[in-house]
CSV table of C-alpha atoms in Angstrom, one decimal:
chain,number,residue,atom,x,y,z
O,65,UNK,CA,8.7,34.0,6.3
O,66,UNK,CA,8.8,34.8,2.2
O,67,UNK,CA,8.8,30.7,1.4
O,68,UNK,CA,5.5,29.9,0.4
O,69,UNK,CA,3.4,27.8,2.9
O,70,UNK,CA,3.4,23.8,2.5
O,71,UNK,CA,0.4,23.6,3.2
O,72,UNK,CA,-2.5,26.1,3.3
O,73,UNK,CA,-6.1,25.3,4.5
O,74,UNK,CA,-8.6,28.4,3.7
O,75,UNK,CA,-12.3,28.4,5.0
O,76,UNK,CA,-12.4,24.5,5.1
O,77,UNK,CA,-16.1,23.3,4.9
O,78,UNK,CA,-17.3,19.9,5.4
O,79,UNK,CA,-20.9,18.2,5.8
O,80,UNK,CA,-22.1,14.8,6.6
O,81,UNK,CA,-25.8,14.8,5.8
O,82,UNK,CA,-27.0,17.7,7.5
O,83,UNK,CA,-24.5,17.9,10.4
O,84,UNK,CA,-21.7,21.0,9.6
O,85,UNK,CA,-18.7,19.2,10.9
O,86,UNK,CA,-16.1,21.5,9.5
O,87,UNK,CA,-17.2,25.3,9.8
O,88,UNK,CA,-14.3,26.9,7.6
O,89,UNK,CA,-10.9,25.9,9.1
O,90,UNK,CA,-7.9,27.9,8.3
O,91,UNK,CA,-4.5,26.4,8.8
O,92,UNK,CA,-0.9,27.6,7.6
O,93,UNK,CA,2.1,24.9,7.7
O,94,UNK,CA,5.7,25.8,6.7
O,95,UNK,CA,8.0,23.5,5.9
O,96,UNK,CA,9.6,22.1,8.6
O,97,UNK,CA,7.0,23.0,11.5
O,98,UNK,CA,5.2,20.3,13.6
O,99,UNK,CA,1.6,21.4,14.2
O,100,UNK,CA,-1.0,19.4,16.3
O,101,UNK,CA,-4.9,19.6,16.1
O,102,UNK,CA,-6.2,18.9,19.7
O,103,UNK,CA,-10.1,19.3,21.1
O,104,UNK,CA,-12.6,17.0,21.8
O,105,UNK,CA,-14.2,13.9,20.0
O,106,UNK,CA,-16.7,15.5,17.5
O,107,UNK,CA,-14.7,19.0,17.2
O,108,UNK,CA,-13.7,17.9,13.6
O,109,UNK,CA,-10.1,17.1,14.1
O,110,UNK,CA,-9.8,13.6,12.0
O,111,UNK,CA,-12.2,15.0,9.6
O,112,UNK,CA,-10.2,18.1,8.9
O,113,UNK,CA,-7.2,15.9,8.4
O,114,UNK,CA,-8.8,13.2,6.4
O,115,UNK,CA,-10.0,16.0,4.2
O,116,UNK,CA,-6.3,17.4,3.2
O,117,UNK,CA,-5.3,13.4,2.4
O,118,UNK,CA,-8.9,13.2,0.3
O,119,UNK,CA,-9.7,10.6,2.2
O,120,UNK,CA,-13.0,12.9,2.6
O,121,UNK,CA,-13.7,15.3,-0.1
O,122,UNK,CA,-14.2,19.2,1.5
O,123,UNK,CA,-17.4,21.0,0.4
O,124,UNK,CA,-16.3,24.3,0.4
O,125,UNK,CA,-13.0,26.5,0.8
O,126,UNK,CA,-9.2,25.3,-0.6
O,127,UNK,CA,-6.6,23.3,0.4
O,128,UNK,CA,-3.7,23.9,-1.0
O,129,UNK,CA,-0.2,21.9,-0.9
O,130,UNK,CA,2.7,23.8,-2.3
O,131,UNK,CA,0.6,26.2,-3.7
O,132,UNK,CA,-1.5,23.3,-5.7
O,133,UNK,CA,-5.2,23.2,-4.8
O,134,UNK,CA,-6.1,19.8,-3.3
O,135,UNK,CA,-9.2,17.8,-4.8
O,136,UNK,CA,-10.6,20.5,-6.6
O,137,UNK,CA,-10.2,22.7,-8.7
O,138,UNK,CA,-11.7,26.6,-9.3
O,139,UNK,CA,-12.7,27.3,-12.1
O,140,UNK,CA,-14.1,30.6,-12.0
O,141,UNK,CA,-17.3,29.9,-9.4
O,142,UNK,CA,-17.4,25.7,-9.8
O,143,UNK,CA,-15.6,24.0,-8.1
O,144,UNK,CA,-14.4,20.7,-10.2
O,145,UNK,CA,-13.2,18.0,-8.9
O,146,UNK,CA,-9.8,16.7,-10.0
O,147,UNK,CA,-9.5,13.2,-12.3
O,148,UNK,CA,-8.5,9.9,-10.1
O,149,UNK,CA,-5.2,9.8,-11.0
O,150,UNK,CA,-4.6,13.3,-10.3
O,151,UNK,CA,-6.1,12.9,-6.9
O,152,UNK,CA,-3.8,9.4,-6.2
O,153,UNK,CA,-0.8,11.8,-7.5
O,154,UNK,CA,-1.6,13.9,-4.8
O,155,UNK,CA,-2.2,11.7,-1.6
O,156,UNK,CA,1.1,10.1,-3.0
O,157,UNK,CA,2.9,13.7,-1.8
O,158,UNK,CA,1.9,13.1,1.4
O,159,UNK,CA,1.9,10.2,3.9
O,160,UNK,CA,-0.8,9.1,6.7
O,161,UNK,CA,-0.5,7.1,10.1
O,162,UNK,CA,-3.7,5.8,10.9
O,163,UNK,CA,-5.3,5.1,14.4
O,164,UNK,CA,-5.6,1.2,13.3
O,165,UNK,CA,-2.4,1.1,11.5
O,166,UNK,CA,-3.8,-0.3,8.5
O,167,UNK,CA,-1.0,-2.6,7.4
O,168,UNK,CA,-1.5,-4.7,4.6
O,169,UNK,CA,-1.7,-8.0,5.9
O,170,UNK,CA,-0.7,-10.1,3.1
O,171,UNK,CA,2.5,-8.6,2.8
O,172,UNK,CA,5.4,-8.5,4.9
O,173,UNK,CA,6.9,-5.5,6.5
O,174,UNK,CA,9.4,-5.1,3.9
O,175,UNK,CA,6.7,-5.4,1.3
O,176,UNK,CA,4.8,-3.1,3.2
O,177,UNK,CA,7.0,-0.2,3.1
O,178,UNK,CA,8.0,-1.4,-0.7
O,179,UNK,CA,4.4,-1.0,-2.3
O,180,UNK,CA,4.4,2.6,-2.7
O,181,UNK,CA,7.9,3.2,-3.7
O,182,UNK,CA,7.6,0.3,-6.7
O,183,UNK,CA,3.8,0.7,-7.7
O,184,UNK,CA,3.3,4.7,-7.3
O,185,UNK,CA,7.2,6.0,-7.4
O,186,UNK,CA,8.4,3.3,-9.8
O,187,UNK,CA,12.0,2.7,-8.3
O,188,UNK,CA,13.0,-0.5,-9.1
O,189,UNK,CA,12.9,-3.3,-6.4
O,190,UNK,CA,16.3,-3.3,-5.2
O,191,UNK,CA,16.4,0.1,-4.4
O,192,UNK,CA,12.9,0.0,-2.7
O,193,UNK,CA,14.4,-3.2,-0.9
O,194,UNK,CA,17.2,-1.0,0.3
O,195,UNK,CA,14.8,2.3,1.1
O,196,UNK,CA,12.6,-0.2,3.4
O,197,UNK,CA,15.5,-1.6,5.1
O,198,UNK,CA,17.0,1.7,5.7
O,199,UNK,CA,13.6,3.0,7.4
O,200,UNK,CA,12.6,-0.2,9.2
O,201,UNK,CA,16.0,0.3,10.9
O,202,UNK,CA,15.7,4.0,11.7
O,203,UNK,CA,12.6,2.7,13.0
O,204,UNK,CA,13.7,-0.2,15.0
O,205,UNK,CA,12.6,-2.5,13.1
O,206,UNK,CA,15.3,-3.7,11.0
O,207,UNK,CA,15.1,-7.4,12.2
O,208,UNK,CA,11.7,-7.7,11.6
O,209,UNK,CA,11.4,-7.0,7.9
O,210,UNK,CA,10.2,-10.2,7.0
O,211,UNK,CA,7.6,-10.6,9.4
O,212,UNK,CA,3.9,-10.6,8.6
O,213,UNK,CA,1.6,-8.1,10.4
O,214,UNK,CA,0.0,-10.6,12.3
O,215,UNK,CA,3.4,-11.3,13.9
O,216,UNK,CA,4.5,-8.0,15.6
O,217,UNK,CA,2.9,-6.1,19.1
O,218,UNK,CA,0.5,-3.3,18.0
O,219,UNK,CA,3.5,-0.8,18.5
O,220,UNK,CA,5.7,-2.3,16.1
O,221,UNK,CA,3.0,-2.6,13.3
O,222,UNK,CA,2.5,1.3,14.3
O,223,UNK,CA,6.1,1.6,13.6
O,224,UNK,CA,6.3,-0.1,10.5
O,225,UNK,CA,3.1,1.7,9.2
O,226,UNK,CA,4.9,4.9,9.8
O,227,UNK,CA,8.0,3.7,7.8
O,228,UNK,CA,5.6,2.8,4.9
O,229,UNK,CA,4.5,6.6,5.2
O,230,UNK,CA,8.0,8.3,5.7
O,231,UNK,CA,10.2,6.2,3.1
O,232,UNK,CA,7.5,7.5,0.3
O,233,UNK,CA,9.5,11.2,1.6
O,234,UNK,CA,6.0,12.6,1.4
O,235,UNK,CA,6.0,16.7,1.7
O,236,UNK,CA,3.8,16.4,4.4
O,237,UNK,CA,3.0,13.3,7.2
O,238,UNK,CA,-0.1,13.2,8.8
O,239,UNK,CA,-0.9,11.2,11.8
O,240,UNK,CA,-4.5,10.5,13.0
O,241,UNK,CA,-4.6,9.6,16.7
O,242,UNK,CA,-1.6,7.0,16.2
O,243,UNK,CA,-1.1,6.0,19.9
O,244,UNK,CA,-5.0,6.0,20.5
O,245,UNK,CA,-5.3,1.9,19.8
O,246,UNK,CA,-1.7,0.8,21.5
O,247,UNK,CA,-1.2,-0.7,25.2
O,248,UNK,CA,0.1,2.3,27.3
O,249,UNK,CA,3.4,0.8,27.3
O,250,UNK,CA,3.5,0.6,23.7
O,251,UNK,CA,3.0,4.3,23.2
O,252,UNK,CA,6.1,5.4,24.4
O,253,UNK,CA,8.3,3.6,21.4
O,254,UNK,CA,5.6,4.9,18.8
O,255,UNK,CA,6.0,8.6,20.2
O,256,UNK,CA,9.8,8.1,20.1
O,257,UNK,CA,9.6,7.6,16.5
O,258,UNK,CA,7.7,10.4,15.9
O,259,UNK,CA,9.9,12.8,17.7
O,260,UNK,CA,12.8,11.3,16.0
O,261,UNK,CA,11.1,12.8,12.6
O,262,UNK,CA,10.3,15.7,14.2
O,263,UNK,CA,14.0,16.6,15.0
O,264,UNK,CA,14.7,15.3,11.4
O,265,UNK,CA,12.9,18.4,10.4
O,266,UNK,CA,10.1,16.1,8.8
O,267,UNK,CA,6.9,18.9,8.1
O,268,UNK,CA,4.3,17.0,10.1
O,269,UNK,CA,0.1,17.6,11.1
O,270,UNK,CA,-1.1,15.6,14.3
O,271,UNK,CA,-4.3,14.7,15.8
O,272,UNK,CA,-3.5,13.7,18.8
O,273,UNK,CA,-4.6,13.1,23.0
O,274,UNK,CA,-1.3,12.9,24.0
O,275,UNK,CA,-1.0,16.4,25.3
O,276,UNK,CA,2.6,16.4,27.1
O,277,UNK,CA,3.7,14.8,23.6
O,278,UNK,CA,2.0,17.6,21.7
O,279,UNK,CA,3.3,20.0,24.0
O,280,UNK,CA,6.6,19.2,23.6
O,281,UNK,CA,7.1,18.2,19.9
O,282,UNK,CA,5.1,21.0,18.2
O,283,UNK,CA,5.8,24.3,16.9
O,284,UNK,CA,2.0,25.4,16.3
O,285,UNK,CA,-1.4,23.9,18.3
O,286,UNK,CA,-4.6,24.4,17.2
O,287,UNK,CA,-7.6,23.5,19.2
O,288,UNK,CA,-10.8,23.0,17.7
O,289,UNK,CA,-14.2,23.3,19.1
O,290,UNK,CA,-17.0,22.2,16.8
O,291,UNK,CA,-15.6,22.8,13.7
O,292,UNK,CA,-14.0,25.9,14.1
O,293,UNK,CA,-10.7,27.0,15.4
O,294,UNK,CA,-11.2,28.3,18.7
O,295,UNK,CA,-8.0,29.0,19.7
O,296,UNK,CA,-4.2,28.6,18.3
O,297,UNK,CA,-0.8,29.6,19.0
O,298,UNK,CA,2.6,28.0,20.6
O,299,UNK,CA,2.5,25.3,22.5
O,300,UNK,CA,3.2,27.3,25.5
O,301,UNK,CA,0.4,29.8,25.0
O,302,UNK,CA,-2.5,27.2,24.5
O,303,UNK,CA,-1.3,25.0,27.1
O,304,UNK,CA,-0.6,27.6,29.9
O,305,UNK,CA,-2.2,30.8,28.7
O,306,UNK,CA,-6.1,29.1,27.5
O,307,UNK,CA,-8.2,32.2,26.8
O,308,UNK,CA,-10.6,30.5,25.2
O,309,UNK,CA,-13.5,28.8,28.1
O,310,UNK,CA,-13.8,25.6,26.1
O,311,UNK,CA,-9.8,25.0,25.7
O,312,UNK,CA,-9.8,25.5,29.6
O,313,UNK,CA,-12.3,23.2,30.3
O,314,UNK,CA,-10.9,20.8,27.5
O,315,UNK,CA,-7.6,20.7,29.1
O,316,UNK,CA,-8.8,20.7,32.6
O,317,UNK,CA,-9.9,16.8,32.3
O,318,UNK,CA,-6.4,16.1,31.8
O,319,UNK,CA,-6.3,15.8,35.6
O,320,UNK,CA,-4.3,19.3,36.3
O,321,UNK,CA,-1.0,18.8,34.0
O,322,UNK,CA,-1.4,22.1,32.9
O,323,UNK,CA,-1.5,25.1,35.1
O,324,UNK,CA,-3.1,28.2,34.7
W,545,UNK,CA,-18.3,-63.1,-9.0
W,546,UNK,CA,-19.6,-64.2,-12.4
W,547,UNK,CA,-18.7,-62.2,-15.0
W,548,UNK,CA,-21.8,-62.7,-17.7
W,549,UNK,CA,-24.0,-60.8,-19.7
W,550,UNK,CA,-26.8,-59.6,-17.3
W,551,UNK,CA,-24.4,-59.0,-14.1
W,552,UNK,CA,-23.3,-55.6,-13.3
W,553,UNK,CA,-19.9,-55.6,-13.6
W,554,UNK,CA,-20.2,-57.3,-17.1
W,555,UNK,CA,-22.7,-54.5,-18.2
W,556,UNK,CA,-20.7,-51.8,-16.5
W,557,UNK,CA,-17.6,-53.1,-18.7
W,558,UNK,CA,-19.5,-53.4,-21.4
W,559,UNK,CA,-20.7,-49.5,-21.3
W,560,UNK,CA,-17.5,-48.2,-20.1
W,561,UNK,CA,-17.1,-45.9,-23.5
W,562,UNK,CA,-20.3,-44.8,-23.4
W,563,UNK,CA,-20.1,-43.9,-19.9
W,564,UNK,CA,-16.6,-42.3,-20.0
W,565,UNK,CA,-17.2,-40.1,-23.0
W,566,UNK,CA,-20.7,-38.5,-20.8
W,567,UNK,CA,-17.9,-38.2,-18.0
W,568,UNK,CA,-15.8,-36.0,-20.2
W,569,UNK,CA,-18.9,-34.3,-21.4
W,570,UNK,CA,-19.6,-33.7,-17.7
W,571,UNK,CA,-15.9,-32.6,-16.9
W,572,UNK,CA,-15.9,-30.3,-19.8
W,573,UNK,CA,-19.0,-28.9,-19.7
W,574,UNK,CA,-18.5,-27.8,-16.0
W,575,UNK,CA,-14.8,-27.0,-16.3
W,576,UNK,CA,-15.9,-24.4,-19.2
W,577,UNK,CA,-18.6,-23.0,-17.2
W,578,UNK,CA,-16.5,-22.6,-14.1
W,579,UNK,CA,-13.9,-20.6,-16.3
W,580,UNK,CA,-17.0,-18.4,-17.6
W,581,UNK,CA,-18.3,-18.2,-14.0
W,582,UNK,CA,-15.1,-17.2,-12.6
W,583,UNK,CA,-14.2,-14.7,-15.1
W,584,UNK,CA,-17.4,-12.8,-15.8
W,585,UNK,CA,-18.4,-13.5,-12.1
W,586,UNK,CA,-14.9,-11.4,-10.8
W,587,UNK,CA,-16.3,-8.8,-13.5
W,588,UNK,CA,-20.0,-8.3,-12.6
W,589,UNK,CA,-18.5,-8.3,-8.9
W,590,UNK,CA,-16.2,-5.2,-9.8
W,591,UNK,CA,-19.1,-3.8,-11.3
W,592,UNK,CA,-21.4,-4.4,-8.4
W,593,UNK,CA,-19.1,-3.1,-5.7
W,594,UNK,CA,-16.9,-0.5,-7.5
W,595,UNK,CA,-19.2,0.5,-10.4
W,596,UNK,CA,-20.4,4.0,-10.9
W,597,UNK,CA,-24.9,3.7,-9.8
W,598,UNK,CA,-25.6,2.8,-13.6
W,599,UNK,CA,-23.3,-0.1,-14.0
W,600,UNK,CA,-23.2,-1.6,-10.5
W,601,UNK,CA,-27.4,-1.4,-10.7
W,602,UNK,CA,-27.5,-3.0,-13.7
W,603,UNK,CA,-24.9,-5.9,-12.0
W,604,UNK,CA,-27.7,-5.8,-9.3
W,605,UNK,CA,-30.2,-6.6,-11.4
W,606,UNK,CA,-28.5,-9.2,-13.2
W,607,UNK,CA,-27.5,-11.3,-9.9
W,608,UNK,CA,-31.2,-10.6,-8.7
W,609,UNK,CA,-32.5,-11.9,-12.0
W,610,UNK,CA,-30.1,-14.9,-12.2
W,611,UNK,CA,-30.4,-15.7,-8.9
W,612,UNK,CA,-34.3,-15.5,-9.0
W,613,UNK,CA,-35.1,-17.7,-11.6
W,614,UNK,CA,-34.6,-21.7,-11.8
W,615,UNK,CA,-31.6,-23.0,-13.8
W,616,UNK,CA,-33.3,-25.2,-15.9
W,617,UNK,CA,-35.7,-22.6,-17.3
W,618,UNK,CA,-32.4,-20.7,-18.3
W,619,UNK,CA,-31.1,-23.4,-19.9
W,620,UNK,CA,-34.0,-24.4,-22.0
W,621,UNK,CA,-34.3,-20.9,-22.5
W,622,UNK,CA,-31.3,-20.6,-23.8
W,623,UNK,CA,-31.3,-23.7,-25.9
W,624,UNK,CA,-34.6,-23.2,-27.5
W,625,UNK,CA,-35.0,-19.4,-26.8
W,626,UNK,CA,-32.0,-18.2,-29.0
W,627,UNK,CA,-32.9,-20.4,-31.8
W,628,UNK,CA,-36.6,-18.5,-32.0
W,629,UNK,CA,-34.3,-15.3,-32.5
W,630,UNK,CA,-32.6,-17.4,-35.6
W,631,UNK,CA,-29.2,-18.2,-33.2
W,632,UNK,CA,-28.3,-21.5,-33.3
W,633,UNK,CA,-26.4,-22.6,-30.4
W,634,UNK,CA,-25.3,-26.1,-30.4
W,635,UNK,CA,-26.6,-27.5,-27.6
W,636,UNK,CA,-23.6,-28.2,-25.6
W,637,UNK,CA,-22.8,-24.6,-25.9
W,638,UNK,CA,-26.1,-23.6,-24.7
W,639,UNK,CA,-26.0,-25.5,-21.6
W,640,UNK,CA,-22.0,-24.0,-21.0
W,641,UNK,CA,-23.2,-20.6,-21.8
W,642,UNK,CA,-26.4,-21.1,-19.5
W,643,UNK,CA,-24.7,-23.1,-16.6
W,644,UNK,CA,-21.7,-20.1,-16.4
W,645,UNK,CA,-24.2,-17.6,-16.4
W,646,UNK,CA,-26.1,-18.5,-13.8
W,647,UNK,CA,-22.9,-19.1,-11.9
W,648,UNK,CA,-21.6,-15.7,-12.6
W,649,UNK,CA,-24.4,-14.3,-10.7
W,650,UNK,CA,-23.0,-16.7,-7.3
W,651,UNK,CA,-19.5,-15.8,-8.0
W,652,UNK,CA,-20.3,-12.0,-8.5
W,653,UNK,CA,-22.3,-12.0,-5.2
W,654,UNK,CA,-19.5,-14.0,-3.4
W,655,UNK,CA,-16.9,-11.5,-4.8
W,656,UNK,CA,-18.7,-8.8,-3.4
W,657,UNK,CA,-19.3,-10.5,0.1
W,658,UNK,CA,-15.5,-11.3,0.1
W,659,UNK,CA,-14.6,-7.6,-1.3
W,660,UNK,CA,-16.6,-5.9,1.5
W,661,UNK,CA,-15.5,-7.8,4.4
W,662,UNK,CA,-11.6,-6.6,3.9
W,663,UNK,CA,-11.7,-3.8,6.5
W,664,UNK,CA,-12.6,0.1,5.1
W,665,UNK,CA,-8.6,0.8,6.5
W,666,UNK,CA,-7.2,-1.1,4.1
W,667,UNK,CA,-8.5,0.6,1.5
W,668,UNK,CA,-7.5,3.9,2.9
W,669,UNK,CA,-4.3,3.1,3.3
W,670,UNK,CA,-4.0,1.9,-0.1
W,671,UNK,CA,-5.4,5.6,-0.8
W,672,UNK,CA,-3.1,7.6,1.3
W,673,UNK,CA,0.3,5.7,-0.4
W,674,UNK,CA,-1.2,7.2,-3.1
W,675,UNK,CA,-2.3,4.0,-5.3
W,676,UNK,CA,-4.6,4.6,-8.0
W,677,UNK,CA,-7.6,2.7,-8.1
W,678,UNK,CA,-6.7,0.1,-10.3
W,679,UNK,CA,-3.5,-0.8,-7.9
W,680,UNK,CA,-5.7,-0.5,-5.3
W,681,UNK,CA,-7.6,-3.6,-6.2
W,682,UNK,CA,-4.5,-5.6,-7.5
W,683,UNK,CA,-2.3,-5.4,-5.0
W,684,UNK,CA,-4.5,-4.3,-1.6
W,685,UNK,CA,-8.0,-5.7,-1.6
W,686,UNK,CA,-8.0,-8.9,-4.3
W,687,UNK,CA,-5.3,-10.6,-2.7
W,688,UNK,CA,-7.2,-10.1,0.7
W,689,UNK,CA,-10.9,-11.1,-0.6
W,690,UNK,CA,-9.2,-13.8,-2.4
W,691,UNK,CA,-8.5,-16.2,0.4
W,692,UNK,CA,-11.9,-15.6,1.7
W,693,UNK,CA,-13.7,-16.0,-1.6
W,694,UNK,CA,-12.2,-19.8,-1.9
W,695,UNK,CA,-14.4,-21.6,0.0
W,696,UNK,CA,-18.1,-20.0,-1.6
W,697,UNK,CA,-15.9,-20.5,-5.2
W,698,UNK,CA,-15.0,-24.1,-4.1
W,699,UNK,CA,-19.0,-24.5,-3.3
W,700,UNK,CA,-20.1,-23.1,-6.3
W,701,UNK,CA,-17.7,-25.3,-8.8
W,702,UNK,CA,-19.5,-28.3,-7.2
W,703,UNK,CA,-22.9,-27.0,-7.6
W,704,UNK,CA,-22.0,-26.2,-11.4
W,705,UNK,CA,-20.7,-30.2,-11.7
W,706,UNK,CA,-23.9,-31.2,-10.3
W,707,UNK,CA,-25.8,-28.5,-12.3
W,708,UNK,CA,-24.3,-29.9,-15.6
W,709,UNK,CA,-27.0,-33.1,-15.1
W,710,UNK,CA,-29.6,-30.4,-16.1
W,711,UNK,CA,-27.9,-30.6,-20.1
W,712,UNK,CA,-29.1,-33.7,-20.5
W,713,UNK,CA,-32.7,-32.4,-21.1
W,714,UNK,CA,-31.8,-30.5,-23.8
W,715,UNK,CA,-30.0,-33.5,-25.5
W,716,UNK,CA,-26.6,-33.4,-24.3
W,717,UNK,CA,-25.0,-36.6,-23.6
W,718,UNK,CA,-23.5,-36.0,-20.6
W,719,UNK,CA,-23.0,-38.3,-17.7
W,720,UNK,CA,-26.2,-38.8,-16.8
W,721,UNK,CA,-28.0,-39.2,-20.0
W,722,UNK,CA,-25.1,-41.5,-21.2
W,723,UNK,CA,-26.1,-43.7,-18.2
W,724,UNK,CA,-29.7,-43.2,-19.0
W,725,UNK,CA,-29.4,-44.4,-22.5
W,726,UNK,CA,-27.4,-47.5,-21.2
W,727,UNK,CA,-30.1,-48.2,-18.5
W,728,UNK,CA,-32.4,-48.1,-21.4
W,729,UNK,CA,-30.7,-51.6,-22.8
W,730,UNK,CA,-29.5,-53.3,-19.7
W,731,UNK,CA,-32.7,-52.3,-17.6
W,732,UNK,CA,-30.0,-52.0,-14.4
W,733,UNK,CA,-31.6,-48.9,-13.2
W,734,UNK,CA,-30.8,-49.1,-9.8
W,735,UNK,CA,-27.1,-50.4,-10.4
W,736,UNK,CA,-26.5,-47.9,-12.8
W,737,UNK,CA,-28.0,-44.8,-10.9
W,738,UNK,CA,-25.8,-45.7,-8.1
W,739,UNK,CA,-22.8,-45.9,-10.7
W,740,UNK,CA,-23.8,-42.5,-11.6
W,741,UNK,CA,-23.9,-41.0,-8.5
W,742,UNK,CA,-20.6,-42.7,-7.3
W,743,UNK,CA,-18.6,-41.1,-10.5
W,744,UNK,CA,-20.1,-37.3,-9.3
W,745,UNK,CA,-19.3,-38.2,-5.8
W,746,UNK,CA,-15.7,-38.7,-6.7
W,747,UNK,CA,-15.5,-35.4,-9.1
W,748,UNK,CA,-17.0,-33.1,-6.6
W,749,UNK,CA,-14.8,-35.2,-3.6
W,750,UNK,CA,-11.7,-34.6,-6.0
W,751,UNK,CA,-12.7,-31.1,-5.9
W,752,UNK,CA,-13.3,-30.4,-2.6
W,753,UNK,CA,-10.3,-31.7,-1.8
W,754,UNK,CA,-8.3,-29.5,-4.4
W,755,UNK,CA,-10.1,-26.6,-2.6
W,756,UNK,CA,-8.8,-27.6,0.4
W,757,UNK,CA,-5.5,-27.5,-0.6
W,758,UNK,CA,-5.7,-23.8,-2.0
W,759,UNK,CA,-7.4,-22.8,1.1
W,760,UNK,CA,-4.2,-24.4,3.2
W,761,UNK,CA,-1.6,-23.0,0.2
W,762,UNK,CA,-2.9,-19.4,0.9
W,763,UNK,CA,-3.7,-19.5,4.7
W,764,UNK,CA,-1.0,-17.0,5.3
W,765,UNK,CA,-3.2,-14.7,4.4
W,766,UNK,CA,-4.8,-14.2,7.9
W,767,UNK,CA,-5.4,-11.3,10.0
């Protein structure tokens, strides 16, 4: 544990108007860890994930990526927002996969993966093409690299989105309910890709409702309730020995999958 | 068909040079206005959609004023009004600028609509891979907005072509005024108005067809 944490969030707070959605979240992730955020909708898990990538901006607390504060720096007592350029550079160190895939519809699968490689990382086009082919192959879509998103199924689109995120060699991959918009029979192919990434040592932070998957793949599980961490720990502790009353009732909704 | 003085075909042939010059002025003023409206309209549209509050406020004010005033008054003001301030603009350029400034507001508003109709997730995905603001616009938002702005843009171009007739009021001898000058000579009012209409119709029909070709060319940008 001498290694500094890859991600360290301390007392992260966020308001939407008068509603406080994050009431002080702490989270530490080390390299290679898979951490899952679970909780009812409205518990703040997606908002927290989006704060890490600066799609939302936290109003209080601090998020450190490899020791660098994300989005803001503290100058004495006052928080100062970083420049747009700095923020873009910080985002480039993380990958994110969305619930709605958000592939660029005017670009082919390969071009979707290449855009960041060429424009953000400044790689030559030939190298970016090779990287895109490699990663599309890894997610099982080597044959479809010249297809446009509308020519792909939901599961395939989401796998392209994963390839797009992971090809940038991010320090951290964020997954925001990435199987929630998929037909049930397409969920497994996406989870399979995520599991392979986890086994390859990728550092991943997931928001998910796929409890069996979360339990199997995570090193650490965090249960959020009304903007606070209500219980966290190893998956077997969280799922099999829920101490928190809200966690017990939350898990109870999953049709008795989890015993006491 | 007889080809003697006083018949339509004879008079039309006799007037061909004057009419063609007028047609050229119509095409030139329309084209310059369209180019100006497109360039400025996109700039104002970006300000409207993404500007700091004061910039988008200014853009909003511009668009609302331009959409709220009659085009003819704007043309008259640009020509006579600027002269009051000692700025002497030739009628042709006053007309082009007035038309272009007017259509800028329309292009800007269409641009804003097109940009807003690109789903929010596109901007987020572009942010997530670390693209800067300009890159997000250039590689993600604009290509998608482009396909959506094409039909209203063609519409604006057609309106500009028709709007050039108003330049006759400040003495620009474009197609309408050229035709009217011929009518003053030959009194073939109905025939020459019909001829003028036909010429405008040909221009705009061609423009609309070109727009259709562009739309089909970019139809792969689908959703």
